[in-house]
Amino acid sequence: MMDGIRDVREIIREEMVMRDRILEVLQEGSKTVPEIADAIEYPSPEVMYWVMGMRKYGYVTEDGQTDEGYFLYRPVKEEAK
């Protein structure tokens, strides 16, 4: 994991690079933001920015909710985009 708080602009700049890593993790099945963060070893707040961007542009969608209230995310099928 990385230490310290980074500028939001830095985080958003990495979205295209992180998209492939996040989609790779989601191929294993639906995951929450904290689970994705653990898998790619980045802080949850940064992963939330990337996942929300991916959701906005149709790369991922919600797939239910956990008992703790976290949303599960899964990749959107290519032909659906």
mmCIF file of C-alpha atoms in Angstrom:
data_model
loop_
_atom_site.group_PDB
_atom_site.id
_atom_site.type_symbol
_atom_site.label_atom_id
_atom_site.label_comp_id
_atom_site.label_asym_id
_atom_site.label_seq_id
_atom_site.Cartn_x
_atom_site.Cartn_y
_atom_site.Cartn_z
ATOM 1 C CA MET A 1 0.000 0.000 0.000
ATOM 2 C CA MET A 2 1.041 3.561 -0.592
ATOM 3 C CA ASP A 3 1.413 6.025 2.289
ATOM 4 C CA GLY A 4 0.188 9.610 2.384
ATOM 5 C CA ILE A 5 -2.575 11.522 0.681
ATOM 6 C CA ARG A 6 -2.128 12.276 -3.011
ATOM 7 C CA ASP A 7 -3.641 15.128 -4.965
ATOM 8 C CA VAL A 8 -6.945 14.218 -6.629
ATOM 9 C CA ARG A 9 -5.567 15.255 -10.024
ATOM 10 C CA GLU A 10 -2.791 12.667 -9.673
ATOM 11 C CA ILE A 11 -5.306 9.963 -8.813
ATOM 12 C CA ILE A 12 -7.596 10.784 -11.727
ATOM 13 C CA ARG A 13 -4.647 10.876 -14.156
ATOM 14 C CA GLU A 14 -3.978 7.205 -13.376
ATOM 15 C CA GLU A 15 -7.517 6.067 -14.195
ATOM 16 C CA MET A 16 -6.705 4.720 -17.664
ATOM 17 C CA VAL A 17 -3.725 2.754 -16.334
ATOM 18 C CA MET A 18 -5.671 1.346 -13.397
ATOM 19 C CA ARG A 19 -8.729 0.439 -15.484
ATOM 20 C CA ASP A 20 -7.083 -2.692 -16.882
ATOM 21 C CA ARG A 21 -5.862 -3.806 -13.452
ATOM 22 C CA ILE A 22 -9.313 -3.333 -11.921
ATOM 23 C CA LEU A 23 -11.067 -5.136 -14.777
ATOM 24 C CA GLU A 24 -8.606 -8.008 -14.411
ATOM 25 C CA VAL A 25 -9.457 -8.315 -10.697
ATOM 26 C CA LEU A 26 -13.189 -8.224 -11.479
ATOM 27 C CA GLN A 27 -12.835 -11.156 -13.902
ATOM 28 C CA GLU A 28 -12.613 -13.336 -10.769
ATOM 29 C CA GLY A 29 -16.112 -12.181 -9.744
ATOM 30 C CA SER A 30 -17.955 -9.190 -8.304
ATOM 31 C CA LYS A 31 -16.048 -7.279 -5.639
ATOM 32 C CA THR A 32 -16.458 -4.272 -3.356
ATOM 33 C CA VAL A 33 -14.179 -1.237 -3.520
ATOM 34 C CA PRO A 34 -12.218 -2.376 -0.399
ATOM 35 C CA GLU A 35 -11.744 -5.844 -1.951
ATOM 36 C CA ILE A 36 -10.508 -4.299 -5.208
ATOM 37 C CA ALA A 37 -8.191 -2.007 -3.226
ATOM 38 C CA ASP A 38 -6.691 -4.994 -1.383
ATOM 39 C CA ALA A 39 -6.201 -6.887 -4.645
ATOM 40 C CA ILE A 40 -4.374 -4.052 -6.431
ATOM 41 C CA GLU A 41 -2.689 -2.742 -3.260
ATOM 42 C CA TYR A 42 -3.949 0.853 -3.439
ATOM 43 C CA PRO A 43 -5.960 2.823 -0.851
ATOM 44 C CA SER A 44 -9.756 2.464 -1.011
ATOM 45 C CA PRO A 45 -10.374 6.216 -1.513
ATOM 46 C CA GLU A 46 -8.224 6.183 -4.664
ATOM 47 C CA VAL A 47 -9.872 3.012 -5.954
ATOM 48 C CA MET A 48 -13.282 4.639 -5.386
ATOM 49 C CA TYR A 49 -12.345 7.445 -7.819
ATOM 50 C CA TRP A 50 -11.317 4.924 -10.468
ATOM 51 C CA VAL A 51 -14.356 2.676 -10.003
ATOM 52 C CA MET A 52 -16.739 5.656 -10.163
ATOM 53 C CA GLY A 53 -15.066 6.819 -13.377
ATOM 54 C CA MET A 54 -15.350 3.324 -14.814
ATOM 55 C CA ARG A 55 -19.009 3.222 -13.797
ATOM 56 C CA LYS A 56 -19.672 6.597 -15.426
ATOM 57 C CA TYR A 57 -18.184 5.442 -18.729
ATOM 58 C CA GLY A 58 -19.836 2.003 -18.737
ATOM 59 C CA TYR A 59 -16.929 -0.284 -17.841
ATOM 60 C CA VAL A 60 -18.434 -1.557 -14.566
ATOM 61 C CA THR A 61 -21.883 -1.722 -13.018
ATOM 62 C CA GLU A 62 -23.326 -2.458 -9.592
ATOM 63 C CA ASP A 63 -24.044 -6.106 -8.850
ATOM 64 C CA GLY A 64 -25.891 -6.008 -5.535
ATOM 65 C CA GLN A 65 -24.864 -5.032 -2.046
ATOM 66 C CA THR A 66 -23.115 -6.763 0.857
ATOM 67 C CA ASP A 67 -24.576 -7.044 4.361
ATOM 68 C CA GLU A 68 -22.179 -4.264 5.407
ATOM 69 C CA GLY A 69 -23.695 -1.913 2.804
ATOM 70 C CA TYR A 70 -20.864 -1.983 0.262
ATOM 71 C CA PHE A 71 -21.851 -2.168 -3.395
ATOM 72 C CA LEU A 72 -20.449 -5.016 -5.449
ATOM 73 C CA TYR A 73 -19.120 -4.135 -8.888
ATOM 74 C CA ARG A 74 -18.745 -6.306 -11.964
ATOM 75 C CA PRO A 75 -17.466 -5.616 -15.473
ATOM 76 C CA VAL A 76 -20.008 -4.749 -18.178
ATOM 77 C CA LYS A 77 -20.006 -7.144 -21.110
ATOM 78 C CA GLU A 78 -18.237 -5.705 -24.180
ATOM 79 C CA GLU A 79 -21.241 -6.137 -26.494
ATOM 80 C CA ALA A 80 -23.468 -4.207 -24.042
ATOM 81 C CA LYS A 81 -21.316 -1.038 -24.268
#
